[in-house]
Amino acid sequence: MIPRNRDRVTDDWTEEDRSWLTALIDGKGCIGIHKHVTAGCILRVAIGMTDETIIRRIHEVAGVGRVSLERRATRDLWRWSVECEKALDLLKRVRPYLVRKKENVHIAEALYKHGITRGSKKAGTPPEVMKVRWACYEAMKRLNRRGVAAFRSV
């Protein structure tokens, strides 16, 4: 059985666990901003690989997120992911150890600098917040292109 999403990032990390998780996020992980119906954009941190044991360990160490299985013709892909404020909380905790993806964390913080807003499809997110979120979405998209470091203050 695949565990459900947990409520918060674990507080009791050992230095070894924090370093290990950070290395996986920095090397194999993806920090991205994805389109969302009512919020406009949401933050997502994900790591995917064929080794179920490692993905389940990531879930255990992080204390948040979910594990999913994607069936493929050649090999199954296991994925751990966490979204929104839980993802931001996790990134803030690993930021001191990040090497390559520190700029992604700056963009993630800018995405939520106006707070977490969730509107209904009718009300939606305020236009001024949407403008900032779309700028963050574009900045993260540029940054995540291979070989490109294109973050500018949002």
JSON list of N, CA and C in Angstrom, two decimals, residues 18-88:
[
{"chain": "A", "resi": 18, "resn": "ARG", "atom": "N", "xyz": [19.39, 14.76, 6.69]},
{"chain": "A", "resi": 18, "resn": "ARG", "atom": "CA", "xyz": [19.23, 16.05, 6.01]},
{"chain": "A", "resi": 18, "resn": "ARG", "atom": "C", "xyz": [20.19, 16.15, 4.83]},
{"chain": "A", "resi": 19, "resn": "SER", "atom": "N", "xyz": [21.42, 15.76, 5.02]},
{"chain": "A", "resi": 19, "resn": "SER", "atom": "CA", "xyz": [22.42, 15.81, 3.95]},
{"chain": "A", "resi": 19, "resn": "SER", "atom": "C", "xyz": [22.06, 14.86, 2.82]},
{"chain": "A", "resi": 20, "resn": "TRP", "atom": "N", "xyz": [21.62, 13.66, 3.17]},
{"chain": "A", "resi": 20, "resn": "TRP", "atom": "CA", "xyz": [21.25, 12.65, 2.18]},
{"chain": "A", "resi": 20, "resn": "TRP", "atom": "C", "xyz": [20.07, 13.13, 1.34]},
{"chain": "A", "resi": 21, "resn": "LEU", "atom": "N", "xyz": [19.02, 13.63, 2.02]},
{"chain": "A", "resi": 21, "resn": "LEU", "atom": "CA", "xyz": [17.83, 14.10, 1.30]},
{"chain": "A", "resi": 21, "resn": "LEU", "atom": "C", "xyz": [18.17, 15.29, 0.41]},
{"chain": "A", "resi": 22, "resn": "THR", "atom": "N", "xyz": [18.97, 16.20, 0.93]},
{"chain": "A", "resi": 22, "resn": "THR", "atom": "CA", "xyz": [19.37, 17.37, 0.14]},
{"chain": "A", "resi": 22, "resn": "THR", "atom": "C", "xyz": [20.14, 16.96, -1.10]},
{"chain": "A", "resi": 23, "resn": "ALA", "atom": "N", "xyz": [21.04, 16.02, -0.96]},
{"chain": "A", "resi": 23, "resn": "ALA", "atom": "CA", "xyz": [21.83, 15.56, -2.11]},
{"chain": "A", "resi": 23, "resn": "ALA", "atom": "C", "xyz": [20.92, 14.96, -3.18]},
{"chain": "A", "resi": 24, "resn": "LEU", "atom": "N", "xyz": [19.91, 14.21, -2.76]},
{"chain": "A", "resi": 24, "resn": "LEU", "atom": "CA", "xyz": [18.97, 13.64, -3.74]},
{"chain": "A", "resi": 24, "resn": "LEU", "atom": "C", "xyz": [18.14, 14.72, -4.43]},
{"chain": "A", "resi": 25, "resn": "ILE", "atom": "N", "xyz": [17.68, 15.70, -3.66]},
{"chain": "A", "resi": 25, "resn": "ILE", "atom": "CA", "xyz": [16.91, 16.80, -4.26]},
{"chain": "A", "resi": 25, "resn": "ILE", "atom": "C", "xyz": [17.79, 17.58, -5.23]},
{"chain": "A", "resi": 26, "resn": "ASP", "atom": "N", "xyz": [19.00, 17.88, -4.81]},
{"chain": "A", "resi": 26, "resn": "ASP", "atom": "CA", "xyz": [19.93, 18.67, -5.63]},
{"chain": "A", "resi": 26, "resn": "ASP", "atom": "C", "xyz": [20.36, 17.92, -6.89]},
{"chain": "A", "resi": 27, "resn": "GLY", "atom": "N", "xyz": [20.54, 16.60, -6.78]},
{"chain": "A", "resi": 27, "resn": "GLY", "atom": "CA", "xyz": [21.06, 15.84, -7.91]},
{"chain": "A", "resi": 27, "resn": "GLY", "atom": "C", "xyz": [20.00, 15.20, -8.79]},
{"chain": "A", "resi": 28, "resn": "LYS", "atom": "N", "xyz": [19.01, 14.53, -8.18]},
{"chain": "A", "resi": 28, "resn": "LYS", "atom": "CA", "xyz": [18.01, 13.78, -8.95]},
{"chain": "A", "resi": 28, "resn": "LYS", "atom": "C", "xyz": [16.64, 14.43, -8.92]},
{"chain": "A", "resi": 29, "resn": "GLY", "atom": "N", "xyz": [16.46, 15.43, -8.06]},
{"chain": "A", "resi": 29, "resn": "GLY", "atom": "CA", "xyz": [15.14, 15.99, -7.86]},
{"chain": "A", "resi": 29, "resn": "GLY", "atom": "C", "xyz": [14.77, 17.08, -8.85]},
{"chain": "A", "resi": 30, "resn": "CYS", "atom": "N", "xyz": [13.51, 17.42, -8.82]},
{"chain": "A", "resi": 30, "resn": "CYS", "atom": "CA", "xyz": [12.98, 18.51, -9.64]},
{"chain": "A", "resi": 30, "resn": "CYS", "atom": "C", "xyz": [12.21, 19.46, -8.73]},
{"chain": "A", "resi": 31, "resn": "ILE", "atom": "N", "xyz": [12.57, 20.73, -8.78]},
{"chain": "A", "resi": 31, "resn": "ILE", "atom": "CA", "xyz": [11.83, 21.77, -8.07]},
{"chain": "A", "resi": 31, "resn": "ILE", "atom": "C", "xyz": [11.15, 22.57, -9.16]},
{"chain": "A", "resi": 32, "resn": "GLY", "atom": "N", "xyz": [9.84, 22.52, -9.18]},
{"chain": "A", "resi": 32, "resn": "GLY", "atom": "CA", "xyz": [9.12, 23.18, -10.27]},
{"chain": "A", "resi": 32, "resn": "GLY", "atom": "C", "xyz": [7.86, 23.87, -9.80]},
{"chain": "A", "resi": 33, "resn": "ILE", "atom": "N", "xyz": [7.33, 24.70, -10.67]},
{"chain": "A", "resi": 33, "resn": "ILE", "atom": "CA", "xyz": [6.07, 25.38, -10.44]},
{"chain": "A", "resi": 33, "resn": "ILE", "atom": "C", "xyz": [5.13, 24.90, -11.54]},
{"chain": "A", "resi": 34, "resn": "HIS", "atom": "N", "xyz": [3.95, 24.46, -11.13]},
{"chain": "A", "resi": 34, "resn": "HIS", "atom": "CA", "xyz": [3.01, 23.87, -12.07]},
{"chain": "A", "resi": 34, "resn": "HIS", "atom": "C", "xyz": [1.70, 24.66, -12.07]},
{"chain": "A", "resi": 35, "resn": "LYS", "atom": "N", "xyz": [1.04, 24.68, -13.20]},
{"chain": "A", "resi": 35, "resn": "LYS", "atom": "CA", "xyz": [-0.23, 25.38, -13.32]},
{"chain": "A", "resi": 35, "resn": "LYS", "atom": "C", "xyz": [-1.30, 24.68, -12.49]},
{"chain": "A", "resi": 36, "resn": "HIS", "atom": "N", "xyz": [-2.17, 25.52, -11.91]},
{"chain": "A", "resi": 36, "resn": "HIS", "atom": "CA", "xyz": [-3.24, 25.02, -11.06]},
{"chain": "A", "resi": 36, "resn": "HIS", "atom": "C", "xyz": [-4.51, 25.80, -11.36]},
{"chain": "A", "resi": 37, "resn": "VAL", "atom": "N", "xyz": [-5.66, 25.14, -11.31]},
{"chain": "A", "resi": 37, "resn": "VAL", "atom": "CA", "xyz": [-6.91, 25.76, -11.71]},
{"chain": "A", "resi": 37, "resn": "VAL", "atom": "C", "xyz": [-7.25, 27.01, -10.91]},
{"chain": "A", "resi": 38, "resn": "THR", "atom": "N", "xyz": [-7.25, 26.94, -9.58]},
{"chain": "A", "resi": 38, "resn": "THR", "atom": "CA", "xyz": [-7.67, 28.09, -8.78]},
{"chain": "A", "resi": 38, "resn": "THR", "atom": "C", "xyz": [-6.51, 28.91, -8.22]},
{"chain": "A", "resi": 39, "resn": "ALA", "atom": "N", "xyz": [-5.41, 28.26, -7.88]},
{"chain": "A", "resi": 39, "resn": "ALA", "atom": "CA", "xyz": [-4.28, 28.99, -7.29]},
{"chain": "A", "resi": 39, "resn": "ALA", "atom": "C", "xyz": [-3.40, 29.62, -8.37]},
{"chain": "A", "resi": 40, "resn": "GLY", "atom": "N", "xyz": [-3.59, 29.23, -9.62]},
{"chain": "A", "resi": 40, "resn": "GLY", "atom": "CA", "xyz": [-2.75, 29.75, -10.70]},
{"chain": "A", "resi": 40, "resn": "GLY", "atom": "C", "xyz": [-1.52, 28.90, -10.87]},
{"chain": "A", "resi": 41, "resn": "CYS", "atom": "N", "xyz": [-0.70, 28.83, -9.84]},
{"chain": "A", "resi": 41, "resn": "CYS", "atom": "CA", "xyz": [0.54, 28.05, -9.87]},
{"chain": "A", "resi": 41, "resn": "CYS", "atom": "C", "xyz": [0.79, 27.47, -8.49]},
{"chain": "A", "resi": 42, "resn": "ILE", "atom": "N", "xyz": [1.36, 26.28, -8.46]},
{"chain": "A", "resi": 42, "resn": "ILE", "atom": "CA", "xyz": [1.74, 25.66, -7.19]},
{"chain": "A", "resi": 42, "resn": "ILE", "atom": "C", "xyz": [3.17, 25.13, -7.29]},
{"chain": "A", "resi": 43, "resn": "LEU", "atom": "N", "xyz": [3.84, 25.10, -6.16]},
{"chain": "A", "resi": 43, "resn": "LEU", "atom": "CA", "xyz": [5.19, 24.59, -6.07]},
{"chain": "A", "resi": 43, "resn": "LEU", "atom": "C", "xyz": [5.15, 23.07, -5.89]},
{"chain": "A", "resi": 44, "resn": "ARG", "atom": "N", "xyz": [6.07, 22.38, -6.58]},
{"chain": "A", "resi": 44, "resn": "ARG", "atom": "CA", "xyz": [6.17, 20.93, -6.41]},
{"chain": "A", "resi": 44, "resn": "ARG", "atom": "C", "xyz": [7.64, 20.54, -6.38]},
{"chain": "A", "resi": 45, "resn": "VAL", "atom": "N", "xyz": [7.99, 19.68, -5.42]},
{"chain": "A", "resi": 45, "resn": "VAL", "atom": "CA", "xyz": [9.32, 19.07, -5.35]},
{"chain": "A", "resi": 45, "resn": "VAL", "atom": "C", "xyz": [9.10, 17.58, -5.57]},
{"chain": "A", "resi": 46, "resn": "ALA", "atom": "N", "xyz": [9.86, 16.99, -6.50]},
{"chain": "A", "resi": 46, "resn": "ALA", "atom": "CA", "xyz": [9.67, 15.57, -6.82]},
{"chain": "A", "resi": 46, "resn": "ALA", "atom": "C", "xyz": [11.00, 14.89, -7.10]},
{"chain": "A", "resi": 47, "resn": "ILE", "atom": "N", "xyz": [11.05, 13.62, -6.79]},
{"chain": "A", "resi": 47, "resn": "ILE", "atom": "CA", "xyz": [12.19, 12.77, -7.12]},
{"chain": "A", "resi": 47, "resn": "ILE", "atom": "C", "xyz": [11.62, 11.47, -7.68]},
{"chain": "A", "resi": 48, "resn": "GLY", "atom": "N", "xyz": [12.12, 11.07, -8.84]},
{"chain": "A", "resi": 48, "resn": "GLY", "atom": "CA", "xyz": [11.65, 9.84, -9.44]},
{"chain": "A", "resi": 48, "resn": "GLY", "atom": "C", "xyz": [12.82, 8.92, -9.75]},
{"chain": "A", "resi": 49, "resn": "MET", "atom": "N", "xyz": [12.61, 7.63, -9.54]},
{"chain": "A", "resi": 49, "resn": "MET", "atom": "CA", "xyz": [13.62, 6.62, -9.88]},
{"chain": "A", "resi": 49, "resn": "MET", "atom": "C", "xyz": [12.98, 5.25, -9.88]},
{"chain": "A", "resi": 50, "resn": "THR", "atom": "N", "xyz": [13.71, 4.26, -10.35]},
{"chain": "A", "resi": 50, "resn": "THR", "atom": "CA", "xyz": [13.18, 2.91, -10.43]},
{"chain": "A", "resi": 50, "resn": "THR", "atom": "C", "xyz": [13.32, 2.14, -9.12]},
{"chain": "A", "resi": 51, "resn": "ASP", "atom": "N", "xyz": [14.07, 2.66, -8.17]},
{"chain": "A", "resi": 51, "resn": "ASP", "atom": "CA", "xyz": [14.30, 1.96, -6.90]},
{"chain": "A", "resi": 51, "resn": "ASP", "atom": "C", "xyz": [13.25, 2.36, -5.87]},
{"chain": "A", "resi": 52, "resn": "GLU", "atom": "N", "xyz": [12.31, 1.47, -5.62]},
{"chain": "A", "resi": 52, "resn": "GLU", "atom": "CA", "xyz": [11.23, 1.74, -4.67]},
{"chain": "A", "resi": 52, "resn": "GLU", "atom": "C", "xyz": [11.76, 1.98, -3.26]},
{"chain": "A", "resi": 53, "resn": "THR", "atom": "N", "xyz": [12.77, 1.25, -2.86]},
{"chain": "A", "resi": 53, "resn": "THR", "atom": "CA", "xyz": [13.32, 1.35, -1.50]},
{"chain": "A", "resi": 53, "resn": "THR", "atom": "C", "xyz": [13.81, 2.77, -1.21]},
{"chain": "A", "resi": 54, "resn": "ILE", "atom": "N", "xyz": [14.51, 3.37, -2.15]},
{"chain": "A", "resi": 54, "resn": "ILE", "atom": "CA", "xyz": [15.01, 4.72, -1.93]},
{"chain": "A", "resi": 54, "resn": "ILE", "atom": "C", "xyz": [13.87, 5.73, -1.87]},
{"chain": "A", "resi": 55, "resn": "ILE", "atom": "N", "xyz": [12.88, 5.58, -2.75]},
{"chain": "A", "resi": 55, "resn": "ILE", "atom": "CA", "xyz": [11.74, 6.50, -2.75]},
{"chain": "A", "resi": 55, "resn": "ILE", "atom": "C", "xyz": [10.98, 6.41, -1.42]},
{"chain": "A", "resi": 56, "resn": "ARG", "atom": "N", "xyz": [10.80, 5.22, -0.93]},
{"chain": "A", "resi": 56, "resn": "ARG", "atom": "CA", "xyz": [10.10, 5.07, 0.36]},
{"chain": "A", "resi": 56, "resn": "ARG", "atom": "C", "xyz": [10.93, 5.65, 1.51]},
{"chain": "A", "resi": 57, "resn": "ARG", "atom": "N", "xyz": [12.24, 5.53, 1.43]},
{"chain": "A", "resi": 57, "resn": "ARG", "atom": "CA", "xyz": [13.12, 6.13, 2.45]},
{"chain": "A", "resi": 57, "resn": "ARG", "atom": "C", "xyz": [13.04, 7.66, 2.39]},
{"chain": "A", "resi": 58, "resn": "ILE", "atom": "N", "xyz": [12.98, 8.23, 1.19]},
{"chain": "A", "resi": 58, "resn": "ILE", "atom": "CA", "xyz": [12.82, 9.68, 1.04]},
{"chain": "A", "resi": 58, "resn": "ILE", "atom": "C", "xyz": [11.54, 10.12, 1.74]},
{"chain": "A", "resi": 59, "resn": "HIS", "atom": "N", "xyz": [10.46, 9.39, 1.51]},
{"chain": "A", "resi": 59, "resn": "HIS", "atom": "CA", "xyz": [9.17, 9.70, 2.12]},
{"chain": "A", "resi": 59, "resn": "HIS", "atom": "C", "xyz": [9.26, 9.63, 3.65]},
{"chain": "A", "resi": 60, "resn": "GLU", "atom": "N", "xyz": [9.94, 8.63, 4.14]},
{"chain": "A", "resi": 60, "resn": "GLU", "atom": "CA", "xyz": [10.11, 8.46, 5.58]},
{"chain": "A", "resi": 60, "resn": "GLU", "atom": "C", "xyz": [10.93, 9.60, 6.19]},
{"chain": "A", "resi": 61, "resn": "VAL", "atom": "N", "xyz": [12.04, 9.95, 5.55]},
{"chain": "A", "resi": 61, "resn": "VAL", "atom": "CA", "xyz": [12.92, 11.01, 6.07]},
{"chain": "A", "resi": 61, "resn": "VAL", "atom": "C", "xyz": [12.24, 12.37, 5.99]},
{"chain": "A", "resi": 62, "resn": "ALA", "atom": "N", "xyz": [11.62, 12.67, 4.86]},
{"chain": "A", "resi": 62, "resn": "ALA", "atom": "CA", "xyz": [10.99, 13.99, 4.67]},
{"chain": "A", "resi": 62, "resn": "ALA", "atom": "C", "xyz": [9.80, 14.17, 5.61]},
{"chain": "A", "resi": 63, "resn": "GLY", "atom": "N", "xyz": [9.06, 13.12, 5.83]},
{"chain": "A", "resi": 63, "resn": "GLY", "atom": "CA", "xyz": [7.89, 13.22, 6.71]},
{"chain": "A", "resi": 63, "resn": "GLY", "atom": "C", "xyz": [6.67, 13.80, 6.03]},
{"chain": "A", "resi": 64, "resn": "VAL", "atom": "N", "xyz": [6.78, 14.15, 4.76]},
{"chain": "A", "resi": 64, "resn": "VAL", "atom": "CA", "xyz": [5.65, 14.70, 4.00]},
{"chain": "A", "resi": 64, "resn": "VAL", "atom": "C", "xyz": [5.68, 14.14, 2.59]},
{"chain": "A", "resi": 65, "resn": "GLY", "atom": "N", "xyz": [4.61, 14.40, 1.87]},
{"chain": "A", "resi": 65, "resn": "GLY", "atom": "CA", "xyz": [4.56, 14.02, 0.47]},
{"chain": "A", "resi": 65, "resn": "GLY", "atom": "C", "xyz": [3.83, 12.72, 0.24]},
{"chain": "A", "resi": 66, "resn": "ARG", "atom": "N", "xyz": [3.94, 12.25, -0.98]},
{"chain": "A", "resi": 66, "resn": "ARG", "atom": "CA", "xyz": [3.28, 11.02, -1.34]},
{"chain": "A", "resi": 66, "resn": "ARG", "atom": "C", "xyz": [4.18, 10.22, -2.27]},
{"chain": "A", "resi": 67, "resn": "VAL", "atom": "N", "xyz": [3.93, 8.94, -2.30]},
{"chain": "A", "resi": 67, "resn": "VAL", "atom": "CA", "xyz": [4.67, 8.03, -3.16]},
{"chain": "A", "resi": 67, "resn": "VAL", "atom": "C", "xyz": [3.69, 7.51, -4.21]},
{"chain": "A", "resi": 68, "resn": "SER", "atom": "N", "xyz": [4.13, 7.51, -5.46]},
{"chain": "A", "resi": 68, "resn": "SER", "atom": "CA", "xyz": [3.27, 6.99, -6.52]},
{"chain": "A", "resi": 68, "resn": "SER", "atom": "C", "xyz": [4.09, 6.10, -7.44]},
{"chain": "A", "resi": 69, "resn": "LEU", "atom": "N", "xyz": [3.39, 5.24, -8.14]},
{"chain": "A", "resi": 69, "resn": "LEU", "atom": "CA", "xyz": [4.02, 4.31, -9.06]},
{"chain": "A", "resi": 69, "resn": "LEU", "atom": "C", "xyz": [3.49, 4.56, -10.46]},
{"chain": "A", "resi": 70, "resn": "GLU", "atom": "N", "xyz": [4.41, 4.74, -11.39]},
{"chain": "A", "resi": 70, "resn": "GLU", "atom": "CA", "xyz": [4.04, 4.92, -12.79]},
{"chain": "A", "resi": 70, "resn": "GLU", "atom": "C", "xyz": [4.51, 3.68, -13.56]},
{"chain": "A", "resi": 71, "resn": "ARG", "atom": "N", "xyz": [3.55, 2.93, -14.05]},
{"chain": "A", "resi": 71, "resn": "ARG", "atom": "CA", "xyz": [3.86, 1.71, -14.79]},
{"chain": "A", "resi": 71, "resn": "ARG", "atom": "C", "xyz": [4.35, 2.09, -16.18]},
{"chain": "A", "resi": 72, "resn": "ARG", "atom": "N", "xyz": [5.49, 1.56, -16.57]},
{"chain": "A", "resi": 72, "resn": "ARG", "atom": "CA", "xyz": [6.06, 1.81, -17.88]},
{"chain": "A", "resi": 72, "resn": "ARG", "atom": "C", "xyz": [6.31, 0.49, -18.59]},
{"chain": "A", "resi": 73, "resn": "ALA", "atom": "N", "xyz": [6.47, 0.57, -19.90]},
{"chain": "A", "resi": 73, "resn": "ALA", "atom": "CA", "xyz": [6.69, -0.64, -20.70]},
{"chain": "A", "resi": 73, "resn": "ALA", "atom": "C", "xyz": [8.00, -1.33, -20.32]},
{"chain": "A", "resi": 74, "resn": "THR", "atom": "N", "xyz": [9.04, -0.54, -20.06]},
{"chain": "A", "resi": 74, "resn": "THR", "atom": "CA", "xyz": [10.35, -1.12, -19.76]},
{"chain": "A", "resi": 74, "resn": "THR", "atom": "C", "xyz": [10.56, -1.34, -18.27]},
{"chain": "A", "resi": 75, "resn": "ARG", "atom": "N", "xyz": [10.47, -0.27, -17.48]},
{"chain": "A", "resi": 75, "resn": "ARG", "atom": "CA", "xyz": [10.66, -0.37, -16.02]},
{"chain": "A", "resi": 75, "resn": "ARG", "atom": "C", "xyz": [9.69, 0.57, -15.33]},
{"chain": "A", "resi": 76, "resn": "ASP", "atom": "N", "xyz": [9.22, 0.15, -14.19]},
{"chain": "A", "resi": 76, "resn": "ASP", "atom": "CA", "xyz": [8.32, 1.00, -13.40]},
{"chain": "A", "resi": 76, "resn": "ASP", "atom": "C", "xyz": [9.10, 2.17, -12.81]},
{"chain": "A", "resi": 77, "resn": "LEU", "atom": "N", "xyz": [8.44, 3.31, -12.70]},
{"chain": "A", "resi": 77, "resn": "LEU", "atom": "CA", "xyz": [9.05, 4.50, -12.11]},
{"chain": "A", "resi": 77, "resn": "LEU", "atom": "C", "xyz": [8.34, 4.83, -10.81]},
{"chain": "A", "resi": 78, "resn": "TRP", "atom": "N", "xyz": [9.10, 4.89, -9.73]},
{"chain": "A", "resi": 78, "resn": "TRP", "atom": "CA", "xyz": [8.57, 5.31, -8.43]},
{"chain": "A", "resi": 78, "resn": "TRP", "atom": "C", "xyz": [8.85, 6.79, -8.26]},
{"chain": "A", "resi": 79, "resn": "ARG", "atom": "N", "xyz": [7.86, 7.52, -7.73]},
{"chain": "A", "resi": 79, "resn": "ARG", "atom": "CA", "xyz": [8.02, 8.96, -7.58]},
{"chain": "A", "resi": 79, "resn": "ARG", "atom": "C", "xyz": [7.54, 9.39, -6.19]},
{"chain": "A", "resi": 80, "resn": "TRP", "atom": "N", "xyz": [8.36, 10.22, -5.55]},
{"chain": "A", "resi": 80, "resn": "TRP", "atom": "CA", "xyz": [7.96, 10.91, -4.31]},
{"chain": "A", "resi": 80, "resn": "TRP", "atom": "C", "xyz": [7.76, 12.36, -4.69]},
{"chain": "A", "resi": 81, "resn": "SER", "atom": "N", "xyz": [6.68, 12.96, -4.18]},
{"chain": "A", "resi": 81, "resn": "SER", "atom": "CA", "xyz": [6.45, 14.39, -4.45]},
{"chain": "A", "resi": 81, "resn": "SER", "atom": "C", "xyz": [5.75, 15.04, -3.28]},
{"chain": "A", "resi": 82, "resn": "VAL", "atom": "N", "xyz": [5.96, 16.34, -3.18]},
{"chain": "A", "resi": 82, "resn": "VAL", "atom": "CA", "xyz": [5.33, 17.15, -2.15]},
{"chain": "A", "resi": 82, "resn": "VAL", "atom": "C", "xyz": [5.00, 18.50, -2.80]},
{"chain": "A", "resi": 83, "resn": "GLU", "atom": "N", "xyz": [3.88, 19.12, -2.39]},
{"chain": "A", "resi": 83, "resn": "GLU", "atom": "CA", "xyz": [3.43, 20.33, -3.05]},
{"chain": "A", "resi": 83, "resn": "GLU", "atom": "C", "xyz": [3.12, 21.45, -2.06]},
{"chain": "A", "resi": 84, "resn": "CYS", "atom": "N", "xyz": [3.00, 22.64, -2.63]},
{"chain": "A", "resi": 84, "resn": "CYS", "atom": "CA", "xyz": [2.55, 23.86, -1.95]},
{"chain": "A", "resi": 84, "resn": "CYS", "atom": "C", "xyz": [3.41, 24.22, -0.75]},
{"chain": "A", "resi": 85, "resn": "GLU", "atom": "N", "xyz": [2.77, 24.60, 0.37]},
{"chain": "A", "resi": 85, "resn": "GLU", "atom": "CA", "xyz": [3.51, 25.08, 1.52]},
{"chain": "A", "resi": 85, "resn": "GLU", "atom": "C", "xyz": [4.38, 24.02, 2.16]},
{"chain": "A", "resi": 86, "resn": "LYS", "atom": "N", "xyz": [3.99, 22.76, 2.05]},
{"chain": "A", "resi": 86, "resn": "LYS", "atom": "CA", "xyz": [4.83, 21.67, 2.57]},
{"chain": "A", "resi": 86, "resn": "LYS", "atom": "C", "xyz": [6.14, 21.60, 1.79]},
{"chain": "A", "resi": 87, "resn": "ALA", "atom": "N", "xyz": [6.05, 21.80, 0.47]},
{"chain": "A", "resi": 87, "resn": "ALA", "atom": "CA", "xyz": [7.25, 21.79, -0.38]},
{"chain": "A", "resi": 87, "resn": "ALA", "atom": "C", "xyz": [8.14, 22.97, -0.01]},
{"chain": "A", "resi": 88, "resn": "LEU", "atom": "N", "xyz": [7.55, 24.14, 0.19]},
{"chain": "A", "resi": 88, "resn": "LEU", "atom": "CA", "xyz": [8.33, 25.31, 0.56]},
{"chain": "A", "resi": 88, "resn": "LEU", "atom": "C", "xyz": [9.01, 25.12, 1.91]}
]
